[in-house]
Amino acid sequence: MKKLVMIGNGMAGVRTIEEILKLAPEHFEITIFGEEPHPNYNRIKLSNILQGDTRFDEIIINPLNWYKENNIQLYTGEAIVKIDAEAKRVISDQGREVEYDELIIATGSKSFILPIPGADKQGVTGFRDIHDCEMMIKSSKECKKAVVIGGGLLGLEAARGLLNLGMKVDVVHLMPSLMERQLDHIAASMLKAELEGQGMNFLMEKETVEILGDERVTGLRFKDGSEVEADLIVMAIGIKSNTEVAKNSGIYVNRGIVVNDFMETSLPHIYAVGECAEHREIVYGLVAPLYEQGKVLANRISGFEAEPYKGSVTGTQLKVAGVDLFSAGEIFEDGTTKSIMAYNEYDGIYKRILTRDNRIVGIVLYGDTKDSTKLFRMLTKQENISGMTSVSILQSECSASGSSSDDIASMPNDELVCGCNGVTKGTIVEAIKTQGLTTLDQVSHCTNAGRSCGRCKPMVASILEHTLGDQFDASTAQKTSICGCTTLSREELVQEIKVKGLTSVKEVMNVLGWNNEEGCTKCRPAINYYLGMIHMDEYKDDRDSRLVNEKMHANIQKDGTYSVVPRMYGGVTTPQDLIKIAKVAEKYNVPLVKLTGGQRIGLFGIKKEDLPSIWEELNMPSGYAYGKTLRTVKTCVGAQFCRYGTQDSMALGIELEKKFERLDTPHKVKMGVSACPRNCSEAGIKDIGFVGIDGGWEIYVGGNGGVDLRAGDHLCTVKTQEAVIEMTGAYLQYYRETANYLERTSKWLERLGLEHIQGVLANEETRKALNERMDKTLKKYIEPWDEAIHSEEIQEKYYTKHTIKVGE
């Protein structure tokens, strides 16, 4: 078996590996090095994360168990620094040496940072990976004014996200029009007006020459002498191919790693694919051409005949709420082109099709992009349009919700439906027929259609409906299943477990006909949770079905180390516990000791093999800083010490935390207890908040202090601490029994409605029954750190210092 090594764990590279596995699944022993501490994720959706529409776990394309299932050795958080082409081996920044027969470089790109004074100051970032997103989200909590340099695709998506984070945003652009490479003047003007209406401010035709500030940025200075204030600066002016390791290893590099039509570099047995590769003097930054490259390379490296890669025509869509925009091909007229144009200023719709010799060569659509797939196909296939009228070109027979049955029937099988992932109509139809697919989720999971930008989903839904015919069930097709492995929704899954008496994750998947017999990282943790919620007293937790942090009972950090955060009930500690923490931190050379937002002390940078010893020496309960459970109960000092306090907030906080610690919940839960309406513990933005008043407590629910900031709703007012515990137990149990797995309390409350929840909890018998089930559930939990300390089997399986494949 040949050894195949890939440098880079991004979209283009892993797609190439997927294609290789289809063609020659037993041909290679595969090793992948990824500089980021994550599995392969969808960078196209980073703007959705920044804008608060998506969670990181939702954009993971290939979860950790996929690598294990395909016998791929994955090293995350580890970069290759040298290629020894003579010895055919690579060397990592951790000194690891791995031999190869074939080597793929898929190192991607990085943000282009302007080479100007101050570019290295704190508060300057690019917009290229999840780390950049996290940095912007964190900065938004401390900063108020952001400046985005670059009025192109990424810049505008970043600006929209920063607005959603509550920041005031200026967009600086060198040119007089936005997205000047993709839009003509009319479309650019319409886009600018729409985004100004959303709150963006534009500084056009401004050239940045200096970033102001001492250690941290305070603003920008432009070439014309003017300045603008800023706490955060995002550079989104383009990408730069990541070519250092290739260049240092003697591989020919121009703007990117130069490759031929089969993605071969200047050295034998070494290939390059993706944003790091330069093909015919072009470096592509969009995903569709990179996937085309991956298919060509997969055939070449697997020994199959392949058509050479000849370059790509690309289409662009802006992912900003309230903006419908598509652009492809040529934008500006010359003496050889003619335009077909429609401009409806009242409805905000603009369409311009550029033609040459009776063929479409350019497309700009604003406000109505439902025909983009059809027009893009006509452009890429160079179809002759001489027999069509201008009206039929500008307005196809497609409806806003998709396509008519006649449209789908007449669509050729080789027509590209999903440009991002290179999925044709024929591929989708074949998958529906051979795999028995009945939902949009299943089609996306099976074919990848719609898994990137999502623009093609209406067309995919129409193909599904047309292919199934009389067997099509609209309610089932659009239903949100728990994942692509099944058509079952959360409610259906829970009902099936109850009716059929299913008691294990494996049994659920076998009996209920899972498409993927091993499940995936979305459904396995969900099934495990639902089983534990339903069989509250006898179910044995399937630890290997949990998410990685919960499986390890520690929070994994970006460098592969872990954090240890012991429980401090209500944020209260003792001198003895402080001494223990200090001694452990000193003994194990802990890199970071930090007070957390939940009033605890966290130890960060712990090696996996040191976790059990540290837990034993601390002799403190786990703070569950990693879990879908009760994380913290934040308290103020209360009536015991504060002259404004009306209630004993610390006592209530400690009682709440001791009562509900270790409780499994659909998502993490945080509480806050304030002794008076001054709200020093931020009770108003917690999942559950308690505010002391004269004669009792006000209870607030559904708050969220994260990206999607939400103030809690007033649930009720009670008189005693006992009533607080009773109402909290009933509320939490109702959330446990009715929420979707990974649904925060804020989203759950909005879905069910405050009045509905109040009505349920107002019934004394219902509250009693809910609390009885809660108490029954709480009895089964044991302290996980203590269990690990006293179990050699657990220590050997999860914490020994040996190289494990991701997913184990």
CSV table of C-alpha atoms in Angstrom, one decimal, residues 84 359 697:
chain,number,residue,atom,x,y,z
A,84,ASP,CA,12.7,16.5,2.0
A,359,ARG,CA,-23.5,33.4,-26.2
A,697,TRP,CA,-37.3,36.4,44.2
